[in-house]
Every structure is written in C-alpha cells, then in structure tokens.
PDB file of C-alpha atoms in Angstrom:
ATOM      1  CA  MET A   1      -8.669  13.690  22.854  1.00  0.00           C
ATOM      2  CA  LYS A   2     -11.736  15.727  23.934  1.00  0.00           C
ATOM      3  CA  THR A   3     -14.687  17.307  22.195  1.00  0.00           C
ATOM      4  CA  THR A   4     -17.330  19.756  23.360  1.00  0.00           C
ATOM      5  CA  CYS A   5     -20.946  18.595  23.286  1.00  0.00           C
ATOM      6  CA  VAL A   6     -23.607  21.058  24.515  1.00  0.00           C
ATOM      7  CA  GLY A   7     -20.882  22.967  26.296  1.00  0.00           C
ATOM      8  CA  ILE A   8     -19.631  19.924  28.224  1.00  0.00           C
ATOM      9  CA  LEU A   9     -16.376  18.084  27.555  1.00  0.00           C
ATOM     10  CA  VAL A  10     -16.933  14.436  26.667  1.00  0.00           C
ATOM     11  CA  ALA A  11     -13.974  12.061  26.450  1.00  0.00           C
ATOM     12  CA  LEU A  12     -13.311  10.184  23.210  1.00  0.00           C
ATOM     13  CA  VAL A  13     -11.572   6.850  22.906  1.00  0.00           C
ATOM     14  CA  THR A  14      -9.348   5.867  20.025  1.00  0.00           C
ATOM     15  CA  ILE A  15      -9.731   2.279  18.887  1.00  0.00           C
ATOM     16  CA  ILE A  16      -7.247   0.687  16.485  1.00  0.00           C
ATOM     17  CA  VAL A  17      -9.041  -1.795  14.260  1.00  0.00           C
ATOM     18  CA  VAL A  18      -8.157  -4.087  11.408  1.00  0.00           C
ATOM     19  CA  THR A  19     -10.631  -3.732   8.575  1.00  0.00           C
ATOM     20  CA  ILE A  20     -10.878  -3.798   4.805  1.00  0.00           C
ATOM     21  CA  PRO A  21     -12.673  -1.518   2.337  1.00  0.00           C
ATOM     22  CA  ALA A  22     -16.384  -2.054   1.858  1.00  0.00           C
ATOM     23  CA  GLY A  23     -17.187  -4.222  -1.130  1.00  0.00           C
ATOM     24  CA  ALA A  24     -20.105  -5.881  -2.850  1.00  0.00           C
ATOM     25  CA  ARG A  25     -20.556  -8.467  -0.095  1.00  0.00           C
ATOM     26  CA  PRO A  26     -20.054  -8.567   3.677  1.00  0.00           C
ATOM     27  CA  VAL A  27     -16.426  -9.442   4.351  1.00  0.00           C
ATOM     28  CA  MET A  28     -15.059 -10.773   7.620  1.00  0.00           C
ATOM     29  CA  ALA A  29     -11.749  -9.356   8.798  1.00  0.00           C
ATOM     30  CA  THR A  30     -10.446 -12.911   8.879  1.00  0.00           C
ATOM     31  CA  ASP A  31     -10.763 -12.992   5.070  1.00  0.00           C
ATOM     32  CA  CYS A  32      -7.852 -10.601   4.760  1.00  0.00           C
ATOM     33  CA  LEU A  33      -4.170 -11.500   5.050  1.00  0.00           C
ATOM     34  CA  THR A  34      -1.956 -10.139   7.797  1.00  0.00           C
ATOM     35  CA  PRO A  35       0.920  -8.453   5.910  1.00  0.00           C
ATOM     36  CA  PRO A  36       4.314 -10.179   6.131  1.00  0.00           C
ATOM     37  CA  ALA A  37       6.920  -8.636   8.418  1.00  0.00           C
ATOM     38  CA  GLY A  38       9.078  -5.882   6.984  1.00  0.00           C
ATOM     39  CA  LEU A  39       6.356  -3.999   5.101  1.00  0.00           C
ATOM     40  CA  ILE A  40       7.755  -0.490   4.524  1.00  0.00           C
ATOM     41  CA  SER A  41       5.223   1.068   2.170  1.00  0.00           C
ATOM     42  CA  TRP A  42       1.919  -0.083   0.724  1.00  0.00           C
ATOM     43  CA  TYR A  43       0.018   1.729  -2.017  1.00  0.00           C
ATOM     44  CA  THR A  44      -3.450   0.215  -2.401  1.00  0.00           C
ATOM     45  CA  GLY A  45      -4.694   2.348  -5.304  1.00  0.00           C
ATOM     46  CA  ASP A  46      -8.072   2.515  -3.546  1.00  0.00           C
ATOM     47  CA  GLY A  47      -8.927   6.055  -4.541  1.00  0.00           C
ATOM     48  CA  ASN A  48      -5.908   7.753  -2.951  1.00  0.00           C
ATOM     49  CA  PRO A  49      -2.088   7.804  -3.184  1.00  0.00           C
ATOM     50  CA  TYR A  50      -1.424   7.281   0.513  1.00  0.00           C
ATOM     51  CA  ASP A  51       1.076   4.885   2.040  1.00  0.00           C
ATOM     52  CA  MET A  52      -1.020   2.508   4.174  1.00  0.00           C
ATOM     53  CA  ALA A  53       2.020   1.100   5.985  1.00  0.00           C
ATOM     54  CA  GLY A  54       4.147   4.180   6.622  1.00  0.00           C
ATOM     55  CA  SER A  55       4.535   7.865   5.860  1.00  0.00           C
ATOM     56  CA  ASN A  56       5.881   7.688   2.300  1.00  0.00           C
ATOM     57  CA  HIS A  57       2.774   9.156   0.717  1.00  0.00           C
ATOM     58  CA  ALA A  58       2.803   9.697  -3.026  1.00  0.00           C
ATOM     59  CA  LEU A  59       1.986  12.809  -5.045  1.00  0.00           C
ATOM     60  CA  PRO A  60      -0.087  12.138  -8.198  1.00  0.00           C
ATOM     61  CA  HIS A  61       0.637  13.860 -11.509  1.00  0.00           C
ATOM     62  CA  GLY A  62      -1.085  14.067 -14.864  1.00  0.00           C
ATOM     63  CA  ALA A  63      -4.185  12.074 -15.703  1.00  0.00           C
ATOM     64  CA  LEU A  64      -3.722   9.495 -12.945  1.00  0.00           C
ATOM     65  CA  ALA A  65      -6.962   7.547 -12.558  1.00  0.00           C
ATOM     66  CA  TYR A  66      -8.422   4.864 -10.313  1.00  0.00           C
ATOM     67  CA  VAL A  67      -9.625   1.828 -12.204  1.00  0.00           C
ATOM     68  CA  PRO A  68     -10.960  -1.626 -11.251  1.00  0.00           C
ATOM     69  CA  GLY A  69      -8.200  -3.694  -9.658  1.00  0.00           C
ATOM     70  CA  GLN A  70      -7.690  -7.055  -8.024  1.00  0.00           C
ATOM     71  CA  VAL A  71      -8.369  -5.727  -4.516  1.00  0.00           C
ATOM     72  CA  GLY A  72     -10.723  -2.779  -4.759  1.00  0.00           C
ATOM     73  CA  SER A  73      -9.438  -0.225  -7.254  1.00  0.00           C
ATOM     74  CA  ALA A  74      -5.980   0.262  -8.782  1.00  0.00           C
ATOM     75  CA  PHE A  75      -3.823   3.115 -10.047  1.00  0.00           C
ATOM     76  CA  GLY A  76      -4.520   3.739 -13.732  1.00  0.00           C
ATOM     77  CA  PHE A  77      -1.700   5.102 -15.922  1.00  0.00           C
ATOM     78  CA  ASP A  78      -2.500   6.589 -19.329  1.00  0.00           C
ATOM     79  CA  GLY A  79       0.935   6.137 -20.921  1.00  0.00           C
ATOM     80  CA  THR A  80       1.374   9.851 -21.583  1.00  0.00           C
ATOM     81  CA  SER A  81       1.081  11.933 -18.392  1.00  0.00           C
ATOM     82  CA  ALA A  82       0.179   9.932 -15.280  1.00  0.00           C
ATOM     83  CA  TYR A  83       2.746   9.074 -12.624  1.00  0.00           C
ATOM     84  CA  LEU A  84       3.436   9.298  -8.879  1.00  0.00           C
ATOM     85  CA  ASP A  85       6.332  10.831  -6.943  1.00  0.00           C
ATOM     86  CA  VAL A  86       7.386   9.870  -3.405  1.00  0.00           C
ATOM     87  CA  LEU A  87       9.857  12.036  -1.514  1.00  0.00           C
ATOM     88  CA  ASP A  88      13.152  10.434  -0.561  1.00  0.00           C
ATOM     89  CA  SER A  89      13.377   8.763   2.827  1.00  0.00           C
ATOM     90  CA  ASP A  90      15.841   6.388   4.461  1.00  0.00           C
ATOM     91  CA  ASP A  91      13.491   3.409   4.324  1.00  0.00           C
ATOM     92  CA  LEU A  92      13.172   3.760   0.537  1.00  0.00           C
ATOM     93  CA  ASP A  93      16.944   3.372   0.134  1.00  0.00           C
ATOM     94  CA  PHE A  94      19.026   0.204   0.308  1.00  0.00           C
ATOM     95  CA  ASP A  95      22.644   0.159   1.334  1.00  0.00           C
ATOM     96  CA  ALA A  96      25.083  -2.646   0.562  1.00  0.00           C
ATOM     97  CA  THR A  97      23.718  -4.859   3.355  1.00  0.00           C
ATOM     98  CA  GLU A  98      19.971  -4.438   2.898  1.00  0.00           C
ATOM     99  CA  ASN A  99      17.625  -6.876   1.164  1.00  0.00           C
ATOM    100  CA  PHE A 100      14.248  -5.973  -0.314  1.00  0.00           C
ATOM    101  CA  THR A 101      11.110  -7.171  -2.118  1.00  0.00           C
ATOM    102  CA  PHE A 102       8.655  -5.439  -4.442  1.00  0.00           C
ATOM    103  CA  VAL A 103       5.201  -6.950  -4.936  1.00  0.00           C
ATOM    104  CA  ALA A 104       2.224  -5.736  -7.000  1.00  0.00           C
ATOM    105  CA  TRP A 105      -0.556  -6.717  -9.346  1.00  0.00           C
ATOM    106  CA  MET A 106       0.200  -5.219 -12.774  1.00  0.00           C
ATOM    107  CA  LEU A 107      -1.755  -4.862 -16.009  1.00  0.00           C
ATOM    108  CA  PHE A 108      -0.223  -3.768 -19.325  1.00  0.00           C
ATOM    109  CA  PRO A 109      -2.459  -3.201 -22.373  1.00  0.00           C
ATOM    110  CA  THR A 110      -1.981  -5.221 -25.513  1.00  0.00           C
ATOM    111  CA  GLY A 111       0.179  -3.319 -27.996  1.00  0.00           C
ATOM    112  CA  SER A 112       1.507  -0.837 -25.431  1.00  0.00           C
ATOM    113  CA  SER A 113       5.041   0.461 -25.771  1.00  0.00           C
ATOM    114  CA  SER A 114       8.258  -0.842 -24.256  1.00  0.00           C
ATOM    115  CA  PRO A 115      10.195   0.040 -22.182  1.00  0.00           C
ATOM    116  CA  GLN A 116       7.789   1.205 -19.493  1.00  0.00           C
ATOM    117  CA  PHE A 117       9.130   2.249 -16.088  1.00  0.00           C
ATOM    118  CA  ILE A 118       7.298   0.941 -13.031  1.00  0.00           C
ATOM    119  CA  LEU A 119       9.607   2.079 -10.200  1.00  0.00           C
ATOM    120  CA  ASP A 120      12.617   4.337 -10.617  1.00  0.00           C
ATOM    121  CA  LYS A 121      14.806   5.634  -7.795  1.00  0.00           C
ATOM    122  CA  ARG A 122      18.120   6.489  -9.368  1.00  0.00           C
ATOM    123  CA  GLN A 123      20.435   9.464  -9.238  1.00  0.00           C
ATOM    124  CA  LEU A 124      23.195  10.585 -11.597  1.00  0.00           C
ATOM    125  CA  ILE A 125      26.521  10.766  -9.768  1.00  0.00           C
ATOM    126  CA  ALA A 126      28.593  11.378 -12.896  1.00  0.00           C
ATOM    127  CA  PRO A 127      27.892  11.659 -16.626  1.00  0.00           C
ATOM    128  CA  GLY A 128      26.553   8.276 -17.701  1.00  0.00           C
ATOM    129  CA  ASP A 129      26.869   6.850 -14.188  1.00  0.00           C
ATOM    130  CA  ALA A 130      23.934   6.424 -11.814  1.00  0.00           C
ATOM    131  CA  ARG A 131      23.202   4.947  -8.401  1.00  0.00           C
ATOM    132  CA  GLY A 132      19.966   3.311  -7.288  1.00  0.00           C
ATOM    133  CA  PHE A 133      17.530   0.880  -8.849  1.00  0.00           C
ATOM    134  CA  ALA A 134      14.734   0.702 -11.387  1.00  0.00           C
ATOM    135  CA  LEU A 135      11.954  -1.796 -12.088  1.00  0.00           C
ATOM    136  CA  TYR A 136      10.671  -1.679 -15.641  1.00  0.00           C
ATOM    137  CA  LEU A 137       9.032  -3.561 -18.499  1.00  0.00           C
ATOM    138  CA  GLN A 138      11.379  -4.488 -21.353  1.00  0.00           C
ATOM    139  CA  GLY A 139       9.942  -6.290 -24.368  1.00  0.00           C
ATOM    140  CA  GLY A 140       6.917  -7.143 -22.265  1.00  0.00           C
ATOM    141  CA  ARG A 141       9.037  -8.788 -19.521  1.00  0.00           C
ATOM    142  CA  ILE A 142       9.792  -7.518 -16.021  1.00  0.00           C
ATOM    143  CA  ALA A 143      13.348  -6.242 -15.553  1.00  0.00           C
ATOM    144  CA  LEU A 144      15.340  -4.912 -12.601  1.00  0.00           C
ATOM    145  CA  GLN A 145      18.347  -2.604 -12.863  1.00  0.00           C
ATOM    146  CA  LEU A 146      20.784  -2.206  -9.966  1.00  0.00           C
ATOM    147  CA  ASN A 147      23.296   0.690  -9.963  1.00  0.00           C
ATOM    148  CA  ASP A 148      25.857   0.820  -7.164  1.00  0.00           C
ATOM    149  CA  GLY A 149      28.025   3.689  -8.363  1.00  0.00           C
ATOM    150  CA  SER A 150      30.632   1.389  -9.895  1.00  0.00           C
ATOM    151  CA  GLY A 151      28.392   0.184 -12.695  1.00  0.00           C
ATOM    152  CA  SER A 152      24.938  -1.132 -13.484  1.00  0.00           C
ATOM    153  CA  THR A 153      23.428  -4.522 -14.271  1.00  0.00           C
ATOM    154  CA  ASP A 154      20.058  -5.322 -15.816  1.00  0.00           C
ATOM    155  CA  PHE A 155      18.263  -8.529 -14.883  1.00  0.00           C
ATOM    156  CA  ILE A 156      15.551  -9.219 -17.496  1.00  0.00           C
ATOM    157  CA  SER A 157      13.089 -12.017 -16.857  1.00  0.00           C
ATOM    158  CA  GLY A 158      11.777 -14.608 -19.276  1.00  0.00           C
ATOM    159  CA  GLY A 159       8.264 -15.854 -19.745  1.00  0.00           C
ATOM    160  CA  PRO A 160       5.437 -14.591 -21.947  1.00  0.00           C
ATOM    161  CA  ASP A 161       4.859 -10.998 -22.970  1.00  0.00           C
ATOM    162  CA  LEU A 162       2.830  -9.423 -20.139  1.00  0.00           C
ATOM    163  CA  ARG A 163       1.206  -6.894 -22.447  1.00  0.00           C
ATOM    164  CA  ASP A 164      -2.001  -8.900 -22.716  1.00  0.00           C
ATOM    165  CA  GLY A 165      -4.521  -6.644 -20.959  1.00  0.00           C
ATOM    166  CA  VAL A 166      -4.955  -8.785 -17.822  1.00  0.00           C
ATOM    167  CA  PHE A 167      -3.579  -8.493 -14.291  1.00  0.00           C
ATOM    168  CA  HIS A 168      -0.447 -10.455 -13.402  1.00  0.00           C
ATOM    169  CA  PHE A 169       1.066 -10.878  -9.959  1.00  0.00           C
ATOM    170  CA  VAL A 170       4.677  -9.620  -9.968  1.00  0.00           C
ATOM    171  CA  ALA A 171       7.153 -10.211  -7.141  1.00  0.00           C
ATOM    172  CA  VAL A 172      10.826  -9.226  -7.209  1.00  0.00           C
ATOM    173  CA  SER A 173      12.875 -10.322  -4.181  1.00  0.00           C
ATOM    174  CA  VAL A 174      16.558  -9.588  -3.610  1.00  0.00           C
ATOM    175  CA  ASP A 175      18.839 -11.206  -1.024  1.00  0.00           C
ATOM    176  CA  ARG A 176      22.151  -9.424  -1.552  1.00  0.00           C
ATOM    177  CA  THR A 177      24.075 -11.970   0.519  1.00  0.00           C
ATOM    178  CA  SER A 178      23.478 -14.873  -1.878  1.00  0.00           C
ATOM    179  CA  PRO A 179      24.638 -15.491  -5.476  1.00  0.00           C
ATOM    180  CA  THR A 180      21.204 -17.001  -6.115  1.00  0.00           C
ATOM    181  CA  GLY A 181      19.344 -14.436  -4.007  1.00  0.00           C
ATOM    182  CA  GLY A 182      17.565 -12.602  -6.827  1.00  0.00           C
ATOM    183  CA  THR A 183      14.170 -13.875  -7.974  1.00  0.00           C
ATOM    184  CA  ILE A 184      11.468 -12.539 -10.284  1.00  0.00           C
ATOM    185  CA  ARG A 185       8.096 -14.280 -10.061  1.00  0.00           C
ATOM    186  CA  ILE A 186       5.167 -13.769 -12.409  1.00  0.00           C
ATOM    187  CA  ASP A 187       1.867 -15.155 -11.117  1.00  0.00           C
ATOM    188  CA  ASN A 188       2.945 -18.425  -9.447  1.00  0.00           C
ATOM    189  CA  LEU A 189       6.045 -19.094 -11.562  1.00  0.00           C
ATOM    190  CA  VAL A 190       9.703 -18.143 -11.145  1.00  0.00           C
ATOM    191  CA  VAL A 191      10.749 -16.566 -14.445  1.00  0.00           C
ATOM    192  CA  LEU A 192      14.265 -15.520 -13.412  1.00  0.00           C
ATOM    193  CA  ASN A 193      16.880 -16.333 -10.795  1.00  0.00           C
ATOM    194  CA  PHE A 194      19.878 -13.997 -10.734  1.00  0.00           C
ATOM    195  CA  ASP A 195      22.992 -13.095  -8.765  1.00  0.00           C
ATOM    196  CA  PRO A 196      22.532  -9.681  -7.095  1.00  0.00           C
ATOM    197  CA  MET A 197      26.057  -9.863  -5.670  1.00  0.00           C
ATOM    198  CA  VAL A 198      27.462  -8.671  -8.998  1.00  0.00           C
ATOM    199  CA  ARG A 199      26.370  -5.203  -7.788  1.00  0.00           C
ATOM    200  CA  PRO A 200      27.563  -5.291  -4.156  1.00  0.00           C
ATOM    201  CA  GLY A 201      27.677  -1.552  -3.472  1.00  0.00           C
ATOM    202  CA  ASP A 202      25.350   1.002  -1.946  1.00  0.00           C
ATOM    203  CA  LEU A 203      22.070   1.639  -3.824  1.00  0.00           C
ATOM    204  CA  SER A 204      21.093   4.682  -1.724  1.00  0.00           C
ATOM    205  CA  THR A 205      20.211   7.990  -3.367  1.00  0.00           C
ATOM    206  CA  THR A 206      18.759  11.342  -2.348  1.00  0.00           C
ATOM    207  CA  SER A 207      16.331  11.327  -5.272  1.00  0.00           C
ATOM    208  CA  ALA A 208      12.594  10.788  -5.043  1.00  0.00           C
ATOM    209  CA  LEU A 209      10.923   7.512  -5.939  1.00  0.00           C
ATOM    210  CA  ARG A 210       9.043   7.739  -9.211  1.00  0.00           C
ATOM    211  CA  ILE A 211       6.166   5.348  -9.961  1.00  0.00           C
ATOM    212  CA  GLY A 212       5.096   5.076 -13.585  1.00  0.00           C
ATOM    213  CA  ARG A 213       7.717   7.251 -15.273  1.00  0.00           C
ATOM    214  CA  TYR A 214      11.432   7.274 -16.142  1.00  0.00           C
ATOM    215  CA  MET A 215      13.564   9.229 -13.679  1.00  0.00           C
ATOM    216  CA  PHE A 216      15.670  11.134 -16.216  1.00  0.00           C
ATOM    217  CA  GLU A 217      13.012  13.004 -18.138  1.00  0.00           C
ATOM    218  CA  SER A 218      15.549  15.126 -20.017  1.00  0.00           C
ATOM    219  CA  ILE A 219      16.485  11.898 -21.808  1.00  0.00           C
ATOM    220  CA  ALA A 220      13.100  10.172 -22.152  1.00  0.00           C
ATOM    221  CA  ASN A 221       9.816   9.563 -20.321  1.00  0.00           C
ATOM    222  CA  TYR A 222       9.054   5.864 -20.860  1.00  0.00           C
ATOM    223  CA  TRP A 223       5.544   6.266 -19.456  1.00  0.00           C
ATOM    224  CA  LEU A 224       3.727   3.389 -17.814  1.00  0.00           C
ATOM    225  CA  SER A 225       0.524   2.341 -19.544  1.00  0.00           C
ATOM    226  CA  GLY A 226      -1.923   0.174 -17.635  1.00  0.00           C
ATOM    227  CA  ALA A 227      -2.644  -0.370 -13.944  1.00  0.00           C
ATOM    228  CA  ILE A 228      -0.863  -1.160 -10.670  1.00  0.00           C
ATOM    229  CA  ASP A 229      -2.695  -2.542  -7.651  1.00  0.00           C
ATOM    230  CA  GLU A 230      -1.494  -3.355  -4.132  1.00  0.00           C
ATOM    231  CA  LEU A 231       2.068  -2.118  -4.602  1.00  0.00           C
ATOM    232  CA  ASP A 232       4.132  -3.343  -1.619  1.00  0.00           C
ATOM    233  CA  TRP A 233       7.681  -2.562  -0.574  1.00  0.00           C
ATOM    234  CA  TYR A 234       9.462  -4.788   1.969  1.00  0.00           C
ATOM    235  CA  SER A 235      12.769  -4.388   3.817  1.00  0.00           C
ATOM    236  CA  ARG A 236      13.744  -8.038   3.342  1.00  0.00           C
ATOM    237  CA  ALA A 237      13.588 -10.859   0.819  1.00  0.00           C
ATOM    238  CA  LEU A 238      10.202 -12.522   1.338  1.00  0.00           C
ATOM    239  CA  THR A 239       9.979 -16.300   1.322  1.00  0.00           C
ATOM    240  CA  GLU A 240       8.275 -18.219  -1.457  1.00  0.00           C
ATOM    241  CA  GLY A 241       5.438 -19.073   0.927  1.00  0.00           C
ATOM    242  CA  GLU A 242       4.885 -15.435   1.884  1.00  0.00           C
ATOM    243  CA  ILE A 243       4.814 -14.364  -1.746  1.00  0.00           C
ATOM    244  CA  GLU A 244       2.337 -17.097  -2.636  1.00  0.00           C
ATOM    245  CA  ALA A 245       0.104 -16.075   0.277  1.00  0.00           C
ATOM    246  CA  LEU A 246       0.053 -12.492  -1.038  1.00  0.00           C
ATOM    247  CA  ARG A 247      -0.875 -13.727  -4.517  1.00  0.00           C
ATOM    248  CA  ALA A 248      -3.685 -15.862  -3.158  1.00  0.00           C
ATOM    249  CA  ALA A 249      -5.137 -13.126  -0.908  1.00  0.00           C
ATOM    250  CA  LEU A 250      -8.099 -12.261  -3.130  1.00  0.00           C
ATOM    251  CA  PRO A 251     -10.473 -10.515  -3.103  1.00  0.00           C
ATOM    252  CA  ALA A 252      -9.915  -9.151   0.418  1.00  0.00           C
ATOM    253  CA  GLY A 253      -6.177  -8.492   0.116  1.00  0.00           C
ATOM    254  CA  LYS A 254      -4.095  -7.525   3.133  1.00  0.00           C
ATOM    255  CA  CYS A 255      -5.619  -6.396   6.434  1.00  0.00           C
ATOM    256  CA  GLN A 256      -5.455  -2.656   6.934  1.00  0.00           C
ATOM    257  CA  THR A 257      -4.868  -0.943  10.243  1.00  0.00           C
ATOM    258  CA  THR A 258      -7.179   2.060  10.481  1.00  0.00           C
ATOM    259  CA  TYR A 259      -8.390   4.318  13.273  1.00  0.00           C
ATOM    260  CA  TYR A 260     -11.879   4.875  14.602  1.00  0.00           C
ATOM    261  CA  PHE A 261     -12.786   7.529  17.158  1.00  0.00           C
ATOM    262  CA  GLY A 262     -15.822   6.520  19.212  1.00  0.00           C
ATOM    263  CA  GLU A 263     -17.653   8.447  21.902  1.00  0.00           C
ATOM    264  CA  ASP A 264     -17.568   6.900  25.378  1.00  0.00           C
ATOM    265  CA  ILE A 265     -18.775   3.619  23.922  1.00  0.00           C
ATOM    266  CA  ASN A 266     -18.993   1.650  27.146  1.00  0.00           C
ATOM    267  CA  HIS A 267     -21.312   4.051  28.948  1.00  0.00           C
ATOM    268  CA  SER A 268     -23.174   6.471  26.674  1.00  0.00           C
ATOM    269  CA  ASP A 269     -25.998   4.148  25.696  1.00  0.00           C
ATOM    270  CA  GLN A 270     -26.410   2.147  28.888  1.00  0.00           C
ATOM    271  CA  PRO A 271     -29.697   2.005  30.831  1.00  0.00           C
ATOM    272  CA  PRO A 272     -31.284   3.188  32.991  1.00  0.00           C
ATOM    273  CA  SER A 273     -30.428   6.680  31.660  1.00  0.00           C
ATOM    274  CA  PRO A 274     -32.810   7.646  28.840  1.00  0.00           C
ATOM    275  CA  PRO A 275     -31.530   9.748  25.914  1.00  0.00           C
ATOM    276  CA  ASP A 276     -33.030  12.938  27.395  1.00  0.00           C
ATOM    277  CA  ASP A 277     -31.779  12.527  30.977  1.00  0.00           C
ATOM    278  CA  PRO A 278     -30.063  15.801  31.927  1.00  0.00           C
ATOM    279  CA  ALA A 279     -27.828  13.837  34.294  1.00  0.00           C
ATOM    280  CA  ARG A 280     -26.274  12.191  31.227  1.00  0.00           C
ATOM    281  CA  PRO A 281     -25.039  15.105  29.081  1.00  0.00           C
ATOM    282  CA  ASP A 282     -23.379  12.660  26.664  1.00  0.00           C
ATOM    283  CA  SER A 283     -26.847  11.291  25.882  1.00  0.00           C
ATOM    284  CA  LEU A 284     -28.491  14.623  25.060  1.00  0.00           C
ATOM    285  CA  PRO A 285     -30.061  14.900  21.585  1.00  0.00           C
ATOM    286  CA  ASN A 286     -27.631  17.614  20.463  1.00  0.00           C
ATOM    287  CA  CYS A 287     -24.737  15.338  21.356  1.00  0.00           C
ATOM    288  CA  ARG A 288     -26.337  12.500  19.385  1.00  0.00           C
ATOM    289  CA  THR A 289     -26.635  14.849  16.410  1.00  0.00           C
ATOM    290  CA  ALA A 290     -22.959  15.773  16.701  1.00  0.00           C
ATOM    291  CA  GLN A 291     -22.025  12.115  16.908  1.00  0.00           C
ATOM    292  CA  SER A 292     -24.060  11.322  13.793  1.00  0.00           C
ATOM    293  CA  ALA A 293     -22.455  14.194  11.925  1.00  0.00           C
ATOM    294  CA  PHE A 294     -19.009  12.983  12.936  1.00  0.00           C
ATOM    295  CA  LEU A 295     -19.735   9.450  11.736  1.00  0.00           C
ATOM    296  CA  ALA A 296     -21.094  10.817   8.453  1.00  0.00           C
ATOM    297  CA  GLU A 297     -17.811  12.641   7.906  1.00  0.00           C
ATOM    298  CA  ILE A 298     -15.930   9.336   8.003  1.00  0.00           C
ATOM    299  CA  GLY A 299     -17.459   8.621   4.608  1.00  0.00           C
ATOM    300  CA  PRO A 300     -19.875   6.045   3.200  1.00  0.00           C
ATOM    301  CA  ALA A 301     -17.277   3.263   3.101  1.00  0.00           C
ATOM    302  CA  TYR A 302     -16.682   3.574   6.817  1.00  0.00           C
ATOM    303  CA  GLY A 303     -20.128   4.568   8.085  1.00  0.00           C
ATOM    304  CA  VAL A 304     -21.030   2.674  11.227  1.00  0.00           C
ATOM    305  CA  ASN A 305     -24.108   0.502  10.835  1.00  0.00           C
ATOM    306  CA  SER A 306     -24.296  -0.541  14.468  1.00  0.00           C
ATOM    307  CA  PHE A 307     -22.418  -0.757  17.750  1.00  0.00           C
ATOM    308  CA  GLU A 308     -22.261  -3.796  19.946  1.00  0.00           C
ATOM    309  CA  ASP A 309     -24.580  -3.702  22.944  1.00  0.00           C
ATOM    310  CA  LEU A 310     -22.128  -3.577  25.803  1.00  0.00           C
ATOM    311  CA  ALA A 311     -22.550  -3.848  29.531  1.00  0.00           C
ATOM    312  CA  PRO A 312     -20.666  -1.258  31.597  1.00  0.00           C
ATOM    313  CA  GLY A 313     -17.003  -2.177  31.776  1.00  0.00           C
ATOM    314  CA  SER A 314     -17.171  -4.513  28.771  1.00  0.00           C
ATOM    315  CA  THR A 315     -14.514  -4.604  26.078  1.00  0.00           C
ATOM    316  CA  VAL A 316     -15.234  -3.586  22.498  1.00  0.00           C
ATOM    317  CA  THR A 317     -14.327  -6.485  20.217  1.00  0.00           C
ATOM    318  CA  GLU A 318     -15.962  -5.775  16.877  1.00  0.00           C
ATOM    319  CA  PHE A 319     -17.484  -2.989  14.791  1.00  0.00           C
ATOM    320  CA  VAL A 320     -19.548  -3.099  11.610  1.00  0.00           C
ATOM    321  CA  PHE A 321     -18.269  -0.554   9.046  1.00  0.00           C
ATOM    322  CA  GLY A 322     -20.409  -0.423   5.916  1.00  0.00           C
ATOM    323  CA  SER A 323     -20.280  -3.995   4.622  1.00  0.00           C
ATOM    324  CA  SER A 324     -17.073  -4.856   6.483  1.00  0.00           C
ATOM    325  CA  ILE A 325     -16.631  -6.214   9.983  1.00  0.00           C
ATOM    326  CA  ALA A 326     -13.673  -4.820  11.920  1.00  0.00           C
ATOM    327  CA  THR A 327     -12.043  -6.504  14.886  1.00  0.00           C
ATOM    328  CA  VAL A 328     -10.440  -4.408  17.596  1.00  0.00           C
ATOM    329  CA  GLN A 329      -6.694  -4.850  18.000  1.00  0.00           C
ATOM    330  CA  GLY A 330      -5.955  -2.365  20.792  1.00  0.00           C
ATOM    331  CA  GLU A 331      -6.651   1.003  22.333  1.00  0.00           C
TER     332      GLU A 331
END
C-alpha cells in the first residue's frame, strides 16, 4: 500500500497485532485468551455488530443498544424491537456430520417474559415442518431445538431460572456422533446432557441467522430482553477445559487480531536525519502532520501513545495502543 506525502510516495507497512480494547487499566496482551480452534464467528458487542473472527457481520434492528458487559460492552436487547440479522453463509450451517458449539455471556432481567429467542436459524420446508436450529430461553432455562427435516426435538436444560438480572456464562456444545454428545453448561455447571443423534439429518438452511428474535414473525416475535456479550460460534464441540478457559477469561476476554498501518517504522525516525532534512521526505513536517491525522482517525481506543525506539533493520515487537499493549504477530 502507498500514500502520498508532500508529493512523494512513501511506503506503508501492515502489521498484524493481537490486542484488546482499551479499558480502565493498562492490560497486557498476555492477559487475554487465545481463542480455541474452530472459531467461526465472534460478536463482541463492543459498540459494533461486526464478526471479529470472520465475515458474518450482523445488521442491527430496532432499539439495539450497547450496555456494560463482562468484557467491555454487550449487546442490549429491549424485549420489543431490538435484534440482529446475519446473512446466510455455509459456515453458519451444519450438515449431518458437523459438530458445533455456542458460547456467550447472557443476562435476562427479573420478571422478563418466556420464551425468548437467542439464536434462530430455521426455515420452513413444509407447513408445520422446519429445518435448522434455535437456541432460546424457556421458563428461564436454556433450550436448544434441532430440526432436520424429518422432525424436531427440544432439549431443555435444568437448573435455576436465569431471569435474575445478572450475567451467566452459557455454553452449548453438540457432538453429533455420540449419544451423549450434547451438553448445556451454565456458569461452571453442566445442567443438561442429551443425545443429539435423535436428530441425525441435515440442519442446513438458506435462511439468515437471527439473534434476539423468533424467526417466524408471522406467528410470534418472542423478543429477547437483556444482554448478550462475547457471542462465539465454533465449528466443533469444544472440550470442557476449553469452555472453562473461556468462562475464566475475564476481564480481558479473548485476544483480538486487528490491523495497524504504520509509516516506514524502521527508518523514518532514525538519526542522524533531523525532522526537517530535505533528504528525508518522510520526515518532513507536513508528512508528520499527515501521520498524526491518520493515527487520530483510528479512534481514541486505538490511538498510539508511543512507538518503540528501533535501530535500522530492527523488528517491531510491541505497540502501545491507548491503555493496551499489542504484540506483533506477523507482517
């Protein structure tokens, strides 16, 4: 990539870094958890509906808000209008051989209604017959419905009513090759084991994924009321240890891969060339102003406080972004 600075082309380098959002205290990148393998989509709720792991970005509707979460902010659902849609893609579908896991922090207000739909990706293939899956709250307990075109089965967990106004860690893992391969965990407890093989068929649909609202709105809405934070979607059944590590990864959460574009970092600021040396056009004041403007556009959370002092030919290893420290993973 190139940019013009005082009429001269100056090369830019792209550095891939692992960092986390700025918070109330300096946070080392090592405080965050490397996501388990198989992460398909990851919705942080940190002020945007983007997929941090892939390209399945969500479209917000209604009075969707961003509220305090367990890791930064969370999606806030008002119970009457707020929801998210994600366009259909192959990696959001599961055929008869594919396993999967859903993980998120969830908060449901005391006295809120039931059922409430958390995830819904189903499609009508005949009157009264659907294909796909849905994750929902029934009587205050987490439930999963699997529809394979030949019928549907609901797996409703036990445990206390989750409508208590506090965040709970929810993990639903499905190994479709095992009669004991279905598990629903709330916080650090297994509240249901089930047999997913009773629905052995294809769960794939061409419908969108809906977050926070019932798919078949001509029948009902079943709005979600409360908050969802760190919603993860995996292409395999995570192990108990991996799920526990995700639950314990507070307050930093999972490490994010982001992109920083820096200007000729190894050479621009090296002596003996002073900032106003015409022989160093990348050190001219106008170029410095352009660089500062570019960094300001990144936003306050990712403003660069300082660069490392590097000798020519050195390797960049670390950046300071706001109150976070980012380690370089590659170029």
